[in-house]
Coordinates of C-alpha atoms and ligand atoms in Angstrom, one line a residue:
Chain A
M835 CA -14.6 20.2 -6.2
S836 CA -17.6 22.5 -6.0
E837 CA -20.7 22.6 -3.9
L838 CA -23.9 21.7 -5.6
N839 CA -26.6 24.5 -5.9
D840 CA -30.3 23.9 -5.1
A841 CA -31.3 23.0 -8.6
Q842 CA -28.5 20.5 -8.9
N843 CA -29.4 19.0 -5.5
A844 CA -33.0 18.6 -6.6
L845 CA -32.0 16.9 -9.8
L846 CA -29.6 14.6 -7.8
E847 CA -32.4 13.5 -5.5
I848 CA -34.7 12.7 -8.4
I849 CA -32.3 10.6 -10.4
S850 CA -30.4 8.9 -7.6
G851 CA -32.4 9.3 -4.4
I852 CA -29.4 11.0 -2.8
K853 CA -30.5 13.8 -0.4
K854 CA -28.5 17.0 -0.1
G855 CA -25.3 16.6 1.8
H856 CA -26.1 12.9 2.5
H857 CA -23.5 10.3 1.7
P858 CA -25.3 7.0 0.7
G859 CA -22.3 4.8 1.4
G860 CA -20.2 2.9 -1.1
A861 CA -18.4 4.9 -3.7
I862 CA -19.7 8.1 -5.2
N863 CA -18.8 10.4 -8.1
I864 CA -21.0 13.4 -8.8
R865 CA -20.5 15.3 -12.0
A866 CA -22.1 18.8 -12.2
N867 CA -22.0 21.0 -15.3
G868 CA -19.2 19.0 -16.8
Q869 CA -17.0 19.2 -13.7
L870 CA -16.3 16.8 -10.8
A871 CA -18.3 18.0 -7.8
E872 CA -17.8 15.2 -5.3
R873 CA -16.0 11.9 -5.0
H874 CA -15.6 9.2 -2.4
V875 CA -14.0 5.9 -3.0
S876 CA -14.2 2.8 -0.9
E877 CA -12.0 -0.1 0.0
N878 CA -13.6 -2.2 -2.8
I879 CA -14.4 0.4 -5.4
N880 CA -11.9 2.9 -6.7
I881 CA -12.7 5.8 -9.1
T882 CA -10.0 7.5 -11.1
S883 CA -10.3 10.4 -13.6
K884 CA -9.3 9.7 -17.2
T885 CA -6.3 11.7 -18.4
D886 CA -6.9 11.5 -22.2
K887 CA -10.6 12.5 -22.3
P888 CA -13.4 13.6 -19.9
G889 CA -14.6 10.7 -17.8
I890 CA -13.7 8.2 -15.1
D891 CA -12.6 4.6 -14.7
I892 CA -14.4 2.7 -12.0
W893 CA -12.5 -0.2 -10.6
I894 CA -14.7 -2.8 -8.8
K895 CA -12.7 -5.4 -6.9
S896 CA -13.6 -9.0 -6.3
T897 CA -14.0 -8.1 -2.7
C898 CA -16.9 -5.8 -3.5
Q899 CA -19.9 -7.8 -2.3
G900 CA -23.2 -6.0 -2.3
E901 CA -21.8 -2.5 -2.3
S902 CA -23.2 0.4 -4.3
C903 CA -21.5 2.9 -6.6
Y904 CA -23.2 6.1 -7.5
I905 CA -22.2 8.1 -10.5
P906 CA -24.9 10.7 -11.1
V907 CA -24.6 13.7 -13.5
V908 CA -26.5 16.9 -13.1
M909 CA -26.6 19.9 -15.4
D910 CA -28.4 23.2 -15.0
E911 CA -26.4 25.4 -17.3
S912 CA -28.2 26.2 -20.5
G913 CA -26.4 25.6 -23.8
M914 CA -23.9 23.1 -22.4
V915 CA -22.8 20.0 -24.3
D916 CA -21.1 17.5 -22.0
V917 CA -19.6 14.3 -23.3
V918 CA -18.2 11.8 -20.8
Y919 CA -16.5 8.4 -21.0
N920 CA -17.0 6.1 -18.1
D921 CA -15.4 2.6 -18.0
F922 CA -16.4 0.0 -15.4
H923 CA -13.9 -2.7 -14.7
V924 CA -15.6 -5.4 -12.7
E925 CA -13.4 -8.1 -11.4
D926 CA -14.3 -11.8 -11.2
G927 CA -16.9 -12.6 -8.5
A928 CA -17.8 -9.0 -7.7
D929 CA -21.3 -8.1 -6.8
V930 CA -22.2 -4.4 -7.3
T931 CA -25.1 -2.1 -7.8
I932 CA -24.3 0.9 -10.0
V933 CA -26.7 3.9 -9.8
A934 CA -26.1 6.2 -12.7
G935 CA -28.3 8.7 -14.4
C936 CA -28.5 12.2 -15.6
G937 CA -30.7 15.1 -14.7
I938 CA -30.9 18.2 -16.8
H939 CA -32.5 21.5 -15.7
N940 CA -32.7 23.9 -18.6
C941 CA -34.4 27.2 -18.2
G942 CA -32.5 28.9 -21.0
N943 CA -33.0 29.1 -24.7
S944 CA -30.1 27.0 -25.8
D945 CA -30.0 23.2 -25.9
S946 CA -28.3 21.3 -23.1
Q947 CA -26.9 17.9 -23.9
H948 CA -25.2 15.1 -22.1
D949 CA -23.8 12.1 -23.8
G950 CA -22.6 9.4 -21.5
I951 CA -20.5 6.7 -23.1
H952 CA -20.4 3.8 -20.7
R953 CA -18.4 0.6 -21.2
F954 CA -18.6 -2.4 -18.9
F955 CA -15.8 -5.0 -18.7
I956 CA -17.2 -7.7 -16.5
G957 CA -15.2 -10.6 -15.3
N958 CA -16.5 -14.2 -14.6
N959 CA -19.1 -15.0 -11.9
A960 CA -19.8 -11.3 -11.4
H961 CA -23.2 -9.8 -10.6
V962 CA -23.8 -6.3 -11.9
K963 CA -27.0 -4.3 -11.4
Y964 CA -27.1 -1.0 -13.2
V965 CA -29.9 1.5 -12.6
E966 CA -30.0 4.6 -14.8
N967 CA -32.6 7.3 -14.4
H968 CA -32.9 10.1 -16.9
Y969 CA -34.9 13.2 -16.1
G970 CA -35.3 16.7 -17.5
S971 CA -36.9 19.9 -16.1
G972 CA -37.1 23.6 -16.8
D973 CA -39.3 25.7 -18.9
G974 CA -36.9 27.4 -21.3
N975 CA -37.0 26.9 -25.1
G976 CA -33.7 25.1 -25.0
K977 CA -33.9 21.4 -25.5
R978 CA -32.8 18.7 -23.0
I979 CA -30.9 16.1 -24.9
L980 CA -29.5 12.8 -23.7
N981 CA -27.7 10.3 -25.9
P982 CA -26.3 7.5 -23.8
V983 CA -24.1 4.8 -25.4
T984 CA -23.6 1.6 -23.4
E985 CA -21.4 -1.3 -24.2
I986 CA -21.4 -4.4 -22.1
H987 CA -18.8 -7.2 -22.3
A988 CA -19.7 -10.0 -20.0
G989 CA -17.5 -13.0 -19.2
E990 CA -18.7 -16.3 -18.0
K991 CA -21.5 -17.1 -15.5
C992 CA -22.3 -13.4 -15.0
I993 CA -25.6 -11.8 -14.2
V994 CA -26.0 -8.4 -15.7
E995 CA -29.2 -6.4 -14.9
M996 CA -29.7 -3.1 -16.6
E997 CA -32.6 -0.9 -15.6
M998 CA -33.1 2.2 -17.7
V999 CA -35.8 4.7 -16.8
Q1000 CA -36.7 7.9 -18.6
I1001 CA -40.1 9.2 -17.4
K1002 CA -40.1 12.9 -17.8
G1003 CA -38.7 16.0 -19.4
V1004 CA -36.1 14.7 -21.9
D1005 CA -36.8 16.2 -25.3
S1006 CA -34.6 14.0 -27.4
T1007 CA -32.8 10.7 -26.7
I1008 CA -30.9 8.3 -28.9
R1009 CA -29.9 5.4 -26.7
K1010 CA -27.6 2.8 -28.1
T1011 CA -26.8 -0.3 -26.0
S1012 CA -24.6 -3.2 -27.3
S1013 CA -24.0 -6.3 -25.3
F1014 CA -21.6 -9.2 -25.8
I1015 CA -22.5 -12.0 -23.6
G1016 CA -20.2 -14.9 -22.7
K1017 CA -20.8 -18.5 -21.6
N1018 CA -23.6 -19.2 -19.2
S1019 CA -24.1 -15.5 -18.5
K1020 CA -27.4 -13.8 -18.3
L1021 CA -28.4 -10.3 -19.4
L1022 CA -31.6 -8.6 -18.3
I1023 CA -32.5 -5.3 -19.7
R1024 CA -35.6 -3.4 -18.5
E1025 CA -36.3 -0.1 -20.2
R1026 CA -39.2 2.2 -19.1
L1027 CA -39.9 5.2 -21.0
M1028 CA -42.5 7.9 -21.2
T1029 CA -42.5 10.6 -23.8
H1030 CA -44.8 13.6 -24.1
G1031 CA -45.1 16.9 -26.0
H1032 CA -42.9 16.8 -29.0
Q1033 CA -40.3 14.5 -27.5
T1034 CA -38.5 11.8 -29.5
A1035 CA -36.8 8.7 -28.1
I1036 CA -35.0 6.2 -30.1
S1037 CA -33.6 3.0 -28.4
E1038 CA -31.3 0.7 -30.2
Y1039 CA -30.3 -2.6 -28.7
L1040 CA -27.8 -5.0 -30.1
T1041 CA -27.4 -8.1 -28.1
E1042 CA -24.9 -10.8 -29.1
L1043 CA -25.1 -14.1 -27.3
N1044 CA -21.7 -15.5 -27.9
G1045 CA -21.2 -18.1 -25.3
E1046 CA -22.9 -21.5 -24.8
G1047 CA -25.7 -21.3 -22.3
S1048 CA -25.9 -17.5 -22.5
S1049 CA -29.3 -15.8 -22.3
A1050 CA -30.8 -12.3 -22.7
D1051 CA -34.2 -10.8 -21.9
V1052 CA -34.5 -7.3 -23.4
V1053 CA -37.8 -5.7 -22.5
S1054 CA -39.1 -2.2 -23.1
R1055 CA -42.3 -0.8 -21.6
S1056 CA -43.3 2.6 -22.8
V1057 CA -46.0 5.2 -22.9
A1058 CA -46.1 7.7 -25.7
K1059 CA -48.3 10.8 -25.2
D1060 CA -49.2 13.9 -27.1
D1061 CA -47.2 14.3 -30.3
S1062 CA -44.2 12.3 -29.2
Y1063 CA -42.3 9.7 -31.2
Q1064 CA -40.6 6.5 -30.1
K1065 CA -38.6 4.0 -32.0
Y1066 CA -37.5 0.7 -30.4
I1067 CA -35.0 -1.4 -32.3
S1068 CA -33.8 -4.6 -30.7
N1069 CA -31.6 -7.1 -32.4
I1070 CA -30.6 -10.3 -30.8
V1071 CA -27.9 -12.4 -32.4
G1072 CA -27.5 -16.0 -31.3
N1073 CA -24.0 -17.2 -32.1
A1074 CA -24.1 -20.1 -29.7
P1075 CA -26.6 -22.4 -28.0
C1076 CA -28.5 -19.7 -26.2
A1077 CA -31.9 -18.2 -25.4
G1078 CA -32.9 -14.7 -26.2
H1079 CA -36.2 -12.9 -25.8
T1080 CA -37.0 -9.3 -26.7
E1081 CA -40.3 -7.5 -26.0
C1082 CA -41.7 -4.1 -26.7
D1083 CA -44.9 -3.2 -25.0
A1084 CA -46.2 0.3 -25.7
I1085 CA -49.2 2.3 -24.8
L1086 CA -50.1 4.8 -27.4
M1087 CA -52.0 8.0 -26.6
D1088 CA -53.2 11.2 -28.4
N1089 CA -51.2 11.7 -31.6
A1090 CA -48.1 9.9 -30.6
R1091 CA -46.3 7.4 -32.8
V1092 CA -44.4 4.3 -31.8
I1093 CA -42.3 2.1 -34.0
A1094 CA -41.0 -1.3 -32.9
V1095 CA -38.4 -3.1 -35.0
P1096 CA -37.4 -6.4 -33.6
E1097 CA -34.7 -8.4 -35.3
L1098 CA -33.5 -11.9 -34.6
D1099 CA -30.5 -13.5 -36.0
A1100 CA -29.9 -17.1 -35.2
A1101 CA -26.6 -18.4 -36.3
N1102 CA -26.5 -21.6 -34.3
I1103 CA -28.9 -24.5 -34.5
D1104 CA -29.4 -24.4 -30.8
A1105 CA -30.1 -20.7 -30.6
S1106 CA -33.7 -20.1 -29.5
L1107 CA -34.8 -16.5 -30.0
V1108 CA -38.2 -14.9 -29.5
H1109 CA -39.6 -11.5 -30.0
E1110 CA -42.9 -9.9 -29.0
A1111 CA -44.2 -6.5 -29.7
A1112 CA -47.6 -5.0 -28.8
I1113 CA -48.5 -1.4 -29.4
G1114 CA -52.0 0.0 -28.7
K1115 CA -54.1 2.4 -26.7
I1116 CA -55.2 1.7 -23.2
A1117 CA -57.8 -1.0 -23.3
G1118 CA -61.3 0.4 -22.8
D1119 CA -62.3 -2.3 -20.4
Q1120 CA -59.4 -1.3 -18.1
I1121 CA -60.7 2.2 -17.9
I1122 CA -64.3 1.0 -17.3
K1123 CA -63.2 -1.3 -14.5
L1124 CA -61.4 1.5 -12.6
R1125 CA -64.3 3.9 -13.2
T1126 CA -66.6 1.3 -11.5
L1127 CA -64.3 1.8 -8.5
G1128 CA -65.0 5.5 -8.5
L1129 CA -62.1 6.9 -10.5
T1130 CA -62.7 9.5 -13.2
E1131 CA -61.6 8.6 -16.7
E1132 CA -58.4 10.7 -16.3
E1133 CA -57.6 9.2 -12.9
A1134 CA -58.1 5.8 -14.4
E1135 CA -55.7 6.5 -17.3
N1136 CA -53.1 7.8 -14.9
A1137 CA -53.4 4.8 -12.6
I1138 CA -53.0 2.4 -15.6
I1139 CA -50.0 4.3 -16.9
D1140 CA -48.3 4.5 -13.4
G1141 CA -48.8 0.8 -12.9
F1142 CA -47.5 0.0 -16.4
L1143 CA -44.3 2.0 -15.9
K1144 CA -43.8 1.0 -12.2
Chain B
M1071 CA -83.8 1.3 -3.2
L1072 CA -82.9 0.7 -6.7
E1073 CA -85.6 0.9 -9.3
L1074 CA -85.7 0.1 -13.0
K1075 CA -88.6 1.6 -14.9
N1076 CA -89.4 0.2 -18.4
I1077 CA -85.8 -0.4 -19.4
I1078 CA -85.3 -1.1 -23.0
F1079 CA -81.9 -1.7 -24.6
D1080 CA -81.4 -2.2 -28.3
V1081 CA -78.2 -2.8 -30.2
T1082 CA -77.5 -2.7 -33.9
G1083 CA -75.9 -5.9 -35.0
D1084 CA -73.3 -6.5 -37.7
D1085 CA -76.1 -7.1 -40.1
K1086 CA -77.4 -3.5 -39.4
K1087 CA -80.5 -5.0 -37.9
K1088 CA -81.8 -3.8 -34.6
K1089 CA -81.8 -6.3 -31.8
R1090 CA -83.6 -5.9 -28.6
I1091 CA -81.5 -7.2 -25.7
I1092 CA -83.5 -5.9 -22.7
D1093 CA -87.2 -5.7 -23.3
D1094 CA -89.2 -3.5 -21.0
V1095 CA -87.8 -4.5 -17.7
S1096 CA -89.2 -2.9 -14.5
L1097 CA -87.9 -3.9 -11.1
K1098 CA -87.7 -2.7 -7.6
L1099 CA -84.8 -3.9 -5.5
D1100 CA -85.0 -3.2 -1.8
E1101 CA -82.3 -2.6 0.7
N1102 CA -81.2 -5.4 3.0
K1103 CA -82.2 -8.0 0.5
F1104 CA -80.5 -10.6 -1.4
Y1105 CA -81.5 -11.0 -5.1
V1106 CA -80.4 -13.6 -7.6
I1107 CA -80.8 -13.0 -11.3
T1108 CA -80.8 -16.2 -13.2
G1109 CA -81.8 -17.3 -16.7
P1110 CA -80.3 -18.9 -19.8
N1111 CA -77.1 -17.9 -21.5
G1112 CA -77.7 -14.8 -23.6
S1113 CA -80.9 -13.8 -21.7
G1114 CA -79.5 -10.4 -20.9
K1115 CA -78.3 -10.8 -17.3
S1116 CA -74.9 -9.2 -17.7
T1117 CA -76.4 -6.5 -19.9
L1118 CA -78.9 -5.6 -17.2
A1119 CA -76.1 -5.2 -14.6
K1120 CA -74.1 -3.1 -17.0
L1121 CA -77.1 -0.8 -17.5
I1122 CA -77.4 -0.4 -13.7
M1123 CA -73.6 0.4 -13.4
G1124 CA -73.8 2.9 -16.3
I1125 CA -71.5 0.9 -18.6
E1126 CA -74.4 0.7 -21.1
T1127 CA -77.0 3.3 -21.6
P1128 CA -80.6 2.3 -22.0
T1129 CA -82.4 3.0 -25.2
S1130 CA -85.4 4.1 -23.1
G1131 CA -86.5 3.9 -19.5
N1132 CA -85.2 5.2 -16.2
I1133 CA -83.0 4.0 -13.4
L1134 CA -83.6 5.4 -9.9
L1135 CA -81.4 5.1 -6.8
N1136 CA -83.2 6.1 -3.6
G1137 CA -85.6 8.2 -5.7
Q1138 CA -82.9 10.0 -7.6
D1139 CA -82.9 9.5 -11.4
I1140 CA -79.4 8.3 -12.2
T1141 CA -80.2 7.4 -15.9
G1142 CA -78.0 10.2 -17.1
L1143 CA -75.1 9.7 -14.7
D1144 CA -71.9 8.1 -15.9
I1145 CA -70.0 5.1 -14.4
T1146 CA -67.9 7.2 -12.1
E1147 CA -70.8 9.1 -10.7
R1148 CA -72.8 6.0 -10.1
A1149 CA -69.8 4.4 -8.4
K1150 CA -69.5 7.4 -6.1
L1151 CA -73.2 7.2 -5.3
G1152 CA -72.7 3.7 -4.0
I1153 CA -73.0 1.1 -6.8
S1154 CA -70.4 -1.6 -7.3
F1155 CA -70.1 -4.3 -9.9
A1156 CA -67.9 -7.4 -10.0
L1157 CA -67.5 -8.3 -13.6
Q1158 CA -68.2 -11.7 -15.1
Q1159 CA -64.9 -11.5 -16.9
P1160 CA -62.5 -9.5 -14.7
V1161 CA -59.9 -7.2 -16.3
R1162 CA -56.2 -7.7 -16.1
F1163 CA -53.7 -4.9 -15.7
K1164 CA -50.0 -5.0 -16.4
G1165 CA -48.1 -3.6 -13.5
I1166 CA -51.0 -2.7 -11.2
Q1167 CA -50.7 -4.8 -8.0
V1168 CA -53.5 -6.3 -6.0
L1169 CA -52.8 -3.9 -3.2
D1170 CA -53.1 -0.9 -5.6
L1171 CA -56.4 -2.1 -6.8
L1172 CA -57.8 -2.7 -3.3
K1173 CA -56.6 0.8 -2.3
M1174 CA -58.4 2.4 -5.3
A1175 CA -61.5 0.4 -4.5
A1176 CA -61.5 1.5 -0.8
K1177 CA -60.9 5.1 -1.6
N1178 CA -64.6 6.0 -1.4
N1179 CA -65.4 3.6 1.4
E1180 CA -66.8 5.7 4.2
S1181 CA -65.6 3.3 6.9
F1182 CA -62.0 4.2 6.1
K1183 CA -62.8 7.9 6.3
D1184 CA -60.0 9.7 4.5
K1185 CA -57.3 7.3 5.4
A1186 CA -55.9 5.1 2.8
L1187 CA -56.5 1.4 3.1
S1188 CA -53.8 -0.2 5.2
T1189 CA -52.0 -3.4 4.0
G1190 CA -53.5 -5.2 7.0
E1191 CA -57.0 -4.2 6.0
A1192 CA -56.4 -5.1 2.4
C1193 CA -55.2 -8.5 3.5
E1194 CA -58.5 -9.1 5.3
Y1195 CA -60.4 -8.7 2.1
L1196 CA -58.2 -11.2 0.4
S1197 CA -58.5 -13.7 3.2
A1198 CA -62.3 -13.3 3.0
V1199 CA -62.2 -14.6 -0.6
G1200 CA -59.9 -17.4 0.4
L1201 CA -56.6 -16.0 -0.9
C1202 CA -53.5 -16.2 1.2
A1203 CA -53.0 -12.5 1.6
R1204 CA -49.2 -12.5 2.0
E1205 CA -48.9 -14.4 -1.3
Y1206 CA -51.2 -12.2 -3.3
I1207 CA -51.0 -8.6 -2.0
N1208 CA -48.0 -7.7 -4.1
R1209 CA -48.9 -9.8 -7.2
E1210 CA -49.6 -7.9 -10.4
V1211 CA -53.2 -8.2 -11.6
N1212 CA -51.8 -9.5 -14.9
S1213 CA -52.0 -12.7 -17.0
S1214 CA -49.9 -14.6 -14.5
L1215 CA -53.0 -15.0 -12.3
S1216 CA -55.3 -17.9 -12.9
G1217 CA -58.9 -17.4 -13.8
G1218 CA -60.1 -18.3 -10.3
E1219 CA -57.6 -16.1 -8.6
L1220 CA -58.5 -13.2 -10.7
K1221 CA -62.2 -13.8 -10.0
R1222 CA -61.6 -13.8 -6.3
I1223 CA -59.5 -10.6 -6.5
E1224 CA -62.4 -9.0 -8.4
I1225 CA -64.8 -10.0 -5.6
A1226 CA -62.3 -8.6 -3.0
T1227 CA -62.2 -5.2 -4.7
V1228 CA -65.9 -5.0 -4.6
L1229 CA -66.0 -6.0 -0.9
A1230 CA -63.4 -3.2 -0.2
R1231 CA -65.8 -0.7 -1.7
G1232 CA -68.5 -1.5 0.9
T1233 CA -71.3 0.2 -1.1
K1234 CA -75.1 0.0 -0.6
V1235 CA -75.7 -1.6 -3.9
T1236 CA -73.5 -4.4 -5.1
L1237 CA -73.8 -6.5 -8.3
F1238 CA -71.9 -9.7 -8.8
D1239 CA -71.9 -11.3 -12.2
E1240 CA -71.4 -15.1 -11.9
P1241 CA -69.0 -14.8 -8.9
E1242 CA -68.9 -18.6 -8.6
A1243 CA -67.6 -19.2 -12.1
G1244 CA -64.1 -20.7 -12.0
I1245 CA -64.1 -21.0 -8.2
D1246 CA -63.5 -24.4 -6.8
L1247 CA -66.0 -26.3 -4.7
W1248 CA -64.3 -26.0 -1.4
S1249 CA -64.1 -22.2 -1.6
F1250 CA -67.6 -22.0 -2.9
Q1251 CA -69.1 -22.5 0.6
N1252 CA -66.9 -19.7 2.0
L1253 CA -67.9 -17.5 -0.8
I1254 CA -71.5 -17.9 0.2
S1255 CA -70.8 -16.9 3.8
V1256 CA -69.0 -13.8 2.4
F1257 CA -72.2 -12.8 0.7
E1258 CA -74.2 -13.5 3.8
D1259 CA -71.8 -11.5 6.0
M1260 CA -71.9 -8.7 3.5
R1261 CA -75.6 -8.3 3.6
K1262 CA -75.6 -8.3 7.3
S1263 CA -72.9 -5.7 7.7
I1264 CA -73.9 -3.3 5.0
R1265 CA -77.7 -3.9 5.0
G1266 CA -77.6 -3.0 1.4
T1267 CA -78.9 -4.5 -1.8
V1268 CA -76.9 -7.5 -3.1
V1269 CA -77.6 -8.7 -6.6
I1270 CA -75.9 -11.9 -7.8
I1271 CA -76.2 -13.2 -11.3
S1272 CA -75.9 -16.9 -11.0
H1273 CA -76.8 -20.3 -12.4
Q1274 CA -75.8 -22.1 -9.2
E1275 CA -78.5 -23.8 -7.2
R1276 CA -76.7 -23.1 -3.9
I1277 CA -76.7 -19.4 -4.6
L1278 CA -80.4 -19.6 -5.5
N1279 CA -80.9 -21.2 -2.1
I1280 CA -79.8 -18.1 -0.2
A1281 CA -81.8 -15.6 -2.3
D1282 CA -84.6 -13.6 -0.8
E1283 CA -85.9 -13.3 -4.3
I1284 CA -85.0 -14.9 -7.5
I1285 CA -85.5 -12.9 -10.7
L1286 CA -85.8 -15.1 -13.8
L1287 CA -84.8 -13.5 -17.0
A1288 CA -85.4 -14.9 -20.5
D1289 CA -85.0 -13.2 -23.8
G1290 CA -84.5 -9.9 -22.2
K1291 CA -87.7 -10.0 -20.3
I1292 CA -88.5 -10.8 -16.6
K1293 CA -90.3 -14.1 -16.7
K1294 CA -91.0 -14.4 -13.0
I1295 CA -89.9 -13.1 -9.6
G1296 CA -90.2 -15.2 -6.5
K1297 CA -88.8 -17.7 -4.1
K1298 CA -86.9 -20.7 -5.2
E1299 CA -89.5 -23.2 -4.3
D1300 CA -92.0 -21.5 -6.5
M1301 CA -89.7 -21.1 -9.4
L1302 CA -87.8 -24.3 -10.0
I1303 CA -90.1 -25.4 -12.8
D1304 CA -89.9 -22.0 -14.5
I1305 CA -86.1 -22.0 -14.2
L1306 CA -85.8 -25.4 -15.7
G1307 CA -88.3 -24.5 -18.4
A1308 CA -86.4 -21.4 -19.3
G1309 CA -83.3 -23.5 -19.9
V1310 CA -85.2 -25.7 -22.3
A1311 CA -86.7 -22.6 -24.0
S1312 CA -83.3 -21.2 -24.7
G1313 CA -82.3 -24.4 -26.4
A1314 CA -85.2 -24.0 -28.8
F1315 CA -83.2 -21.9 -31.2
C1316 CA -81.2 -24.9 -32.2
G1317 CA -84.3 -26.1 -34.1
K1318 CA -83.7 -23.3 -36.6
I1319 CA -80.5 -24.9 -37.8
Q1320 CA -81.4 -27.9 -39.9
P1321 CA -79.8 -30.7 -38.0
T1322 CA -78.0 -33.4 -40.0
D1323 CA -78.3 -37.0 -38.8
K1324 CA -74.8 -36.7 -37.4
D1325 CA -75.7 -33.7 -35.3
K1326 CA -78.8 -35.3 -33.9
G1327 CA -78.9 -35.1 -30.1
A1328 CA -76.2 -32.4 -30.0
C1329 CA -78.7 -29.9 -28.7
Ligands
LIG1470 N1 -73.1 -4.7 -27.7 C1 -73.8 -5.8 -28.1 N2 -73.9 -6.0 -29.5 C2 -74.6 -7.1 -29.9 N3 -75.1 -8.0 -29.1 C3 -75.0 -7.8 -27.8 C4 -74.3 -6.7 -27.2 N4 -74.3 -6.8 -25.9 C5 -75.0 -8.0 -25.6 N5 -75.4 -8.6 -26.8 C6 -76.2 -9.8 -26.9 O1 -77.2 -9.7 -25.9 C7 -77.5 -11.0 -25.3 C8 -77.4 -10.9 -23.8 O2 -76.1 -10.8 -23.5 P1 -75.6 -10.9 -21.9 O3 -74.2 -10.9 -21.9 O4 -76.4 -9.9 -21.2 O5 -76.2 -12.4 -21.6 P2 -76.1 -13.1 -20.2 O6 -77.5 -13.4 -19.8 O7 -75.3 -12.4 -19.2 O8 -75.5 -14.5 -20.6 P3 -74.4 -15.5 -19.9 O9 -75.2 -16.4 -19.0 O10 -73.9 -16.3 -21.0 O11 -73.4 -14.7 -19.2 C9 -76.6 -11.9 -26.0 O12 -77.2 -12.6 -27.0 C10 -75.5 -11.1 -26.5 O13 -74.9 -11.6 -27.6
LIG1471 MG1 -73.4 -12.8 -18.5

């Protein structure tokens, strides 16, 4: 295990809220520049390294009730490509919050890339809250690239909440999230995204509602600035009596481009699926209202965006 | 003092024809006075308020605030000089919470100096407009709020600004009867504490009752300024006059009486 340097500590705090040298409690596994930097396990959450490929297995026991598990990744070495396979095994009845995320600081001229492949195997009656924060910094010409792949297998009567945030500094992202939801289980996905400069972000969601009484709410809120490009693809498949809703709500600025591709596939007479998509610039009357409170046009824009992405 | 000098506001309609919305309006609005602007729908009341706030720019004429010509100033500059405006149709924001909005509003309020508005202070403004502060302070100002709730929050933000000139555009619209009386006392308190110019656009007799002066607008012109007693006939007359345009549409037998 190695000590984190200052840049890595700064990234760590931004993506996970963990302050330097401070142990937040629960289980923790910090990966820095492709290596294990720190690990603590708890009575209810065990973490083991994979032997066949890079990555970890996270074992969350039934006795885990309201504990947190932190698995942040930080990178500050230019030109590095890091691929990691993390599997979460959540036992029946467990209640856990997982704080993941990746921060890349790239001052160099080669691209830095982290691809996290996360799989969740969730037992019955479990409650999983997953929070993932992606962030990039550094002024080199090298790109900061994140391509997360997430796969969720939820049993019966589960609640799975996924919160994915990417607000700044990631040049290129392709996010693929597939979910397979069992009987009476509920999936909530909240994506918040801001792109600027020449960044591109593609999010692809496939949600299969396979069990009777299952439901999904897949919602993306995003702001696209400058010359950035976003594409949001969300496909909900209803294979059973179920309820699915997907929504893309985007604010468009400058020369940016946003594409929303919702797809609904109802394969059961009692599947009820809805999609909504709205893309447009900030409403003029919103800016006017905030200006009447004394904000400048720029301050008003920022306040509207901050609120929208909060 | 707020002064309007020969304000004219023209718009070009869809038919490319010029339409005069405000027709040579001159007005002097004193400090420590309560004005109510009334008049038929479409007479130009909201437009006049927007011209004062800088949301619309007059085709000709001048607006002066305490002697300073503010005609060329934009919305933000006028807001900072001490003009506030509660909109007839308040705006909704996804994600912005009531507390955020109140904090933005109070930012230039001198009575908070450079301190940010505290949650407790924010709650007082909400209570003043009859909203249970605890319930609303963290609500998003989005489409989940009812029309009346939104209208009250709009009034609260304007109260939080505490400016010398405040314009309310039909503040009573959508507000239930019980709260209406409280709303009136809010306006009265406001005038007492700030000693500023309060202008309320309203059709409500109970608001007309508390006005120092009533300004009757019709077809973009000031028809009369005065006390309620002297104006009732004019006010009723103006309403009838505005209905006159119905005569231009040839009524069929079936429509008879519809106007
Ligand atoms: N930008 C514009 N383009 C065309 N017509 C306009 C414009 N702004 C206002 N008008 C017209 O000017 C007239 C005055 O509008 P205004 O909103 O000021 O009326 P009001 O007196 O506030 O009416 P109400 O009592 O219904 O609120 C209306 O006939 C309206 O349609
Ligand atoms: Mg109006």
